[in-house]
Amino acid sequence: MRSPALSPQSRDIDFQTLRQIEQRVLWLSSAIIHHANRVRPNPSGLKVGGHQASSASMASIMTALWFHRLRPQDRVSVKPHAAPVLHAINYLLGELDESYLPRLREFGGLQSYPSRSKDPDPVDYSTGSVGIGATAPMWGAVSRRYVNSRGGNAGTGRQYSLLGDAELDEGAVWEAVLDPTATELGETVWIVDLNRQSLDRVVPGIAADKLAGMFAAAGWQVITCKYGQLLEELFARPGGTALRRRIDAMTNPEYQRLLRCPARELRRRLPGTGQDAARITELLAELPDDTLIEAMANLGGHDLGALDEAFDAIEDHRPTVIFAYTVKGYGLATKGHPQNHSALLTEEQLGELAARLGTEPDRPWQRFPEGSAARILCARTAERLQRPRTETQTAPPVPADIGRTPSGTTTTQAALGRVLLDLTREAPETAGRVVTVSPDVSSTTNLGGWVNKVGVWSPNEQHDWFADDAETILHWREKPAGQHIELGIAETNLVSLLGELGATWSRWGEPLLPIGILYDPFVERALEPWSYGIYAGGQSILIGTPSGVSLAPEGGAHQSITTPSIGLEQPGCVTYEPAFAIDTEWTLLATLAQLGKPGGSSAYLRLSTRPVDQALAELPADPAARARRRRQVVAGAYVLRRRENAQVSIAAMGAVTPEALAAADRLEANGIPAETICVTSPDLLYRAVRARQGHEDSDSWILDQVFPADRARPLVTVLDGHPHTLSFLATVNRVPTTALGVTRYGQSGSLEDVYRHHGIDTDSIVRAALDLT
């Protein structure tokens, strides 16, 4: 751990001009929030919100970074509550029109937190849920390296994360820090806004040293930027060493309380009662009141010189974390108060701030005068940070049908590996854009053949010590040309990387076709960061396998129940759960074709390890009929067995389709013809229903082909998941229905026992159909 000292390079900076910009950034960020809450009409009376104190603690850090250190090739993730600071900087740089400044959190205006897809000004990373934005630049660095290693032109540059110290409570942060990949990412720089406050309180413990030790143990460079120049000068005076010891040993709440004390109280409280009290009292007696109050808040995170020295000390061969000590609400009337997180300045307080910073409350959006040093620096910074226009390449075409007709008995999980290998032969250029990611489950999710074929990605080629071992089946060849990335067992890391790989088309014009494979029960664990990746424009395919209680021997904890509903409800994503290998091929190819382009979409595929006789698919031999089947599979459903005189319909999805077919056979043997429908995407069928109702701009033709009104029959739905996923199908023709599925935790057992336990076996389907007919 090191604390920077002022260097000749820092002394050459025009800190006076930089300070003027810092003060204007503080004013603008405060005024943006003030206007949204106290000036703009609010007929509903609903709280608008915003975080003046959290923005104030970042104003110095972001000013020093943007107006002196940042380069066009660098990328920055800004902590969620500092969004107004980012907008203020973009405004001063000419990247945001003045008309947006009064529109924070207004419909069509500035978003509550930085949004790459929805804000009108440049945003490198979408943030919001704490911890996710902090780690995103790490995975952005991996993605850029991957693109470059395959002949792309993603450039270089640092990846900065600006995060609050409370974000270090998030497990996602440490999952990323501890991943072996992290230590190789020398372009990663985290700047921690160490204001020692969370939403509700002052953080009681002194945790900075412990956190620094954790980062250092993980191989990171640790830089501490604790005190500003004024305090450092005081520490150099007689009695200064005692003052440093006193402040260093002080608890966070005591320090925060001193920030709000007048000079008289500071002189009484600051010396404390220890053996150094007399020496500290003598030192304080030399200081004017204003200097004493200023010194108490003179932390490194608000000292432009100290910050610049910290940036100058960054090494590029390992990741770096800078602990920048700050005051929450620095420069505001609310500074240091334990409940200032969402506090708003009063009109009077805003007026006092304006007077102190040389602005006018009635003209809050003033720019610096023409010809002024600050105006010139803003213009030069804007010119320096201009990025070249990104020309997006078109991803190679994805074949709709490889032409294989699966036979025998196989699983949809095995079909995944088969399709990827087929793609390398049938469409090598397209296959070259595919990158798979998994959390140490490659062999158990049938990716072994693909990994053997394309290799494992590594920035540098690694020696394979098992290459000459005849018993080695999975060959772990690590090289820059590899197309599989394996992380540790941390699903959050996987989907965070997946989101960044899915954003390379818009960041650097290099479209990739990223596929993430994990155990389906852990999709819920990974959902939030994956959803943020989609929100930020990342387009990827997430494959959950094995899924459901069909993974019978693994027991209840590993039997996913709610994931089909997640796929149906997740925005920016289409979901499929194929029953047969050919359905897996067609849906995977269709979803690959939607990646890496404007207007594209992510996808979630739920696969199974249940072996199924592929003859049950009754795949048409006629090319035209095969094409029609494929179109229906991709659209969400197809009629597997049509019966003209059917008295009941059975709509099944995924692994339980054989049970549905067996039930239909038994019903027919008892004089009750049953029609069997194979659902591949409840998501697309639900969109079709809403389109028919006029709620969505989507196609509904699949409903006419699979659920025509003139063939309306009582309906049994069944899936290896929660039954409500398919229950809406009864509304298509308003027919009597029974929805079968899994509603409680399972247990270990044979497939037959587990299906029977949950009522999704053949007997249960037959009983449900008999009840309806």
mmCIF file of N, CA and C in Angstrom, residues 222-266:
data_model
loop_
_atom_site.group_PDB
_atom_site.id
_atom_site.type_symbol
_atom_site.label_atom_id
_atom_site.label_comp_id
_atom_site.label_asym_id
_atom_site.label_seq_id
_atom_site.Cartn_x
_atom_site.Cartn_y
_atom_site.Cartn_z
ATOM 1 N N VAL A 222 -2.431 -1.461 -4.424
ATOM 2 C CA VAL A 222 -3.296 -0.675 -3.551
ATOM 3 C C VAL A 222 -2.663 0.694 -3.323
ATOM 4 N N ILE A 223 -3.404 1.745 -3.644
ATOM 5 C CA ILE A 223 -2.959 3.128 -3.429
ATOM 6 C C ILE A 223 -3.950 3.790 -2.480
ATOM 7 N N THR A 224 -3.444 4.401 -1.433
ATOM 8 C CA THR A 224 -4.307 5.100 -0.481
ATOM 9 C C THR A 224 -4.120 6.598 -0.647
ATOM 10 N N CYS A 225 -5.207 7.268 -0.903
ATOM 11 C CA CYS A 225 -5.212 8.725 -1.055
ATOM 12 C C CYS A 225 -6.066 9.272 0.090
ATOM 13 N N LYS A 226 -5.413 9.464 1.258
ATOM 14 C CA LYS A 226 -6.187 9.722 2.485
ATOM 15 C C LYS A 226 -6.284 11.193 2.849
ATOM 16 N N TYR A 227 -5.148 11.906 2.824
ATOM 17 C CA TYR A 227 -5.159 13.283 3.305
ATOM 18 C C TYR A 227 -4.766 14.251 2.194
ATOM 19 N N GLY A 228 -5.309 15.468 2.297
ATOM 20 C CA GLY A 228 -4.984 16.511 1.351
ATOM 21 C C GLY A 228 -3.763 17.305 1.777
ATOM 22 N N GLN A 229 -3.398 18.279 0.955
ATOM 23 C CA GLN A 229 -2.157 19.026 1.172
ATOM 24 C C GLN A 229 -2.187 19.807 2.478
ATOM 25 N N LEU A 230 -3.339 20.395 2.825
ATOM 26 C CA LEU A 230 -3.425 21.203 4.043
ATOM 27 C C LEU A 230 -3.165 20.341 5.283
ATOM 28 N N LEU A 231 -3.801 19.185 5.355
ATOM 29 C CA LEU A 231 -3.566 18.310 6.498
ATOM 30 C C LEU A 231 -2.128 17.788 6.520
ATOM 31 N N GLU A 232 -1.602 17.454 5.349
ATOM 32 C CA GLU A 232 -0.220 16.976 5.304
ATOM 33 C C GLU A 232 0.739 18.043 5.825
ATOM 34 N N GLU A 233 0.475 19.312 5.529
ATOM 35 C CA GLU A 233 1.319 20.390 6.042
ATOM 36 C C GLU A 233 1.208 20.503 7.555
ATOM 37 N N LEU A 234 -0.020 20.318 8.074
ATOM 38 C CA LEU A 234 -0.198 20.363 9.529
ATOM 39 C C LEU A 234 0.536 19.200 10.201
ATOM 40 N N PHE A 235 0.501 18.036 9.554
ATOM 41 C CA PHE A 235 1.170 16.879 10.125
ATOM 42 C C PHE A 235 2.690 17.096 10.209
ATOM 43 N N ALA A 236 3.211 17.968 9.352
ATOM 44 C CA ALA A 236 4.656 18.223 9.339
ATOM 45 C C ALA A 236 5.075 19.216 10.422
ATOM 46 N N ARG A 237 4.119 19.886 11.061
ATOM 47 C CA ARG A 237 4.438 20.854 12.113
ATOM 48 C C ARG A 237 4.658 20.139 13.457
ATOM 49 N N PRO A 238 5.215 20.866 14.420
ATOM 50 C CA PRO A 238 5.294 20.289 15.772
ATOM 51 C C PRO A 238 3.897 19.901 16.269
ATOM 52 N N GLY A 239 3.781 18.720 16.763
ATOM 53 C CA GLY A 239 2.478 18.224 17.199
ATOM 54 C C GLY A 239 1.692 17.563 16.085
ATOM 55 N N GLY A 240 2.178 17.649 14.853
ATOM 56 C CA GLY A 240 1.453 17.094 13.712
ATOM 57 C C GLY A 240 1.393 15.571 13.724
ATOM 58 N N THR A 241 2.477 14.947 14.162
ATOM 59 C CA THR A 241 2.474 13.483 14.236
ATOM 60 C C THR A 241 1.396 13.004 15.203
ATOM 61 N N ALA A 242 1.250 13.723 16.304
ATOM 62 C CA ALA A 242 0.204 13.370 17.273
ATOM 63 C C ALA A 242 -1.178 13.562 16.660
ATOM 64 N N LEU A 243 -1.356 14.630 15.885
ATOM 65 C CA LEU A 243 -2.647 14.865 15.240
ATOM 66 C C LEU A 243 -2.967 13.756 14.249
ATOM 67 N N ARG A 244 -1.972 13.319 13.493
ATOM 68 C CA ARG A 244 -2.199 12.228 12.544
ATOM 69 C C ARG A 244 -2.610 10.948 13.282
ATOM 70 N N ARG A 245 -1.885 10.644 14.378
ATOM 71 C CA ARG A 245 -2.238 9.450 15.139
ATOM 72 C C ARG A 245 -3.665 9.528 15.652
ATOM 73 N N ARG A 246 -4.046 10.690 16.106
ATOM 74 C CA ARG A 246 -5.395 10.868 16.656
ATOM 75 C C ARG A 246 -6.457 10.654 15.583
ATOM 76 N N ILE A 247 -6.268 11.238 14.412
ATOM 77 C CA ILE A 247 -7.269 11.101 13.352
ATOM 78 C C ILE A 247 -7.271 9.677 12.799
ATOM 79 N N ASP A 248 -6.095 9.088 12.644
ATOM 80 C CA ASP A 248 -6.011 7.719 12.134
ATOM 81 C C ASP A 248 -6.747 6.740 13.046
ATOM 82 N N ALA A 249 -6.658 6.966 14.352
ATOM 83 C CA ALA A 249 -7.255 6.024 15.305
ATOM 84 C C ALA A 249 -8.736 6.297 15.560
ATOM 85 N N MET A 250 -9.227 7.377 15.068
ATOM 86 C CA MET A 250 -10.596 7.807 15.332
ATOM 87 C C MET A 250 -11.595 6.877 14.653
ATOM 88 N N THR A 251 -12.698 6.570 15.323
ATOM 89 C CA THR A 251 -13.756 5.802 14.660
ATOM 90 C C THR A 251 -14.430 6.657 13.600
ATOM 91 N N ASN A 252 -15.045 6.009 12.657
ATOM 92 C CA ASN A 252 -15.742 6.749 11.596
ATOM 93 C C ASN A 252 -16.820 7.679 12.144
ATOM 94 N N PRO A 253 -17.694 7.217 13.047
ATOM 95 C CA PRO A 253 -18.741 8.122 13.556
ATOM 96 C C PRO A 253 -18.164 9.352 14.265
ATOM 97 N N GLU A 254 -17.082 9.180 15.036
ATOM 98 C CA GLU A 254 -16.505 10.339 15.718
ATOM 99 C C GLU A 254 -15.953 11.325 14.699
ATOM 100 N N TYR A 255 -15.265 10.814 13.689
ATOM 101 C CA TYR A 255 -14.726 11.715 12.667
ATOM 102 C C TYR A 255 -15.853 12.468 11.961
ATOM 103 N N GLN A 256 -16.897 11.736 11.590
ATOM 104 C CA GLN A 256 -18.013 12.378 10.893
ATOM 105 C C GLN A 256 -18.648 13.465 11.755
ATOM 106 N N ARG A 257 -18.719 13.217 13.056
ATOM 107 C CA ARG A 257 -19.326 14.227 13.933
ATOM 108 C C ARG A 257 -18.490 15.493 13.961
ATOM 109 N N LEU A 258 -17.165 15.333 13.925
ATOM 110 C CA LEU A 258 -16.289 16.505 13.946
ATOM 111 C C LEU A 258 -16.444 17.358 12.694
ATOM 112 N N LEU A 259 -16.813 16.715 11.590
ATOM 113 C CA LEU A 259 -16.988 17.483 10.346
ATOM 114 C C LEU A 259 -18.084 18.531 10.474
ATOM 115 N N ARG A 260 -19.002 18.317 11.393
ATOM 116 C CA ARG A 260 -20.153 19.204 11.521
ATOM 117 C C ARG A 260 -20.035 20.150 12.715
ATOM 118 N N CYS A 261 -18.847 20.191 13.307
ATOM 119 C CA CYS A 261 -18.634 21.043 14.478
ATOM 120 C C CYS A 261 -18.091 22.423 14.072
ATOM 121 N N PRO A 262 -18.523 23.477 14.751
ATOM 122 C CA PRO A 262 -17.862 24.782 14.555
ATOM 123 C C PRO A 262 -16.457 24.746 15.146
ATOM 124 N N ALA A 263 -15.669 25.784 14.864
ATOM 125 C CA ALA A 263 -14.261 25.789 15.268
ATOM 126 C C ALA A 263 -14.103 25.641 16.774
ATOM 127 N N ARG A 264 -14.960 26.280 17.539
ATOM 128 C CA ARG A 264 -14.838 26.225 18.995
ATOM 129 C C ARG A 264 -14.985 24.786 19.497
ATOM 130 N N GLU A 265 -15.978 24.078 18.945
ATOM 131 C CA GLU A 265 -16.188 22.687 19.331
ATOM 132 C C GLU A 265 -15.038 21.807 18.872
ATOM 133 N N LEU A 266 -14.497 22.096 17.675
ATOM 134 C CA LEU A 266 -13.365 21.312 17.176
ATOM 135 C C LEU A 266 -12.170 21.420 18.120
#
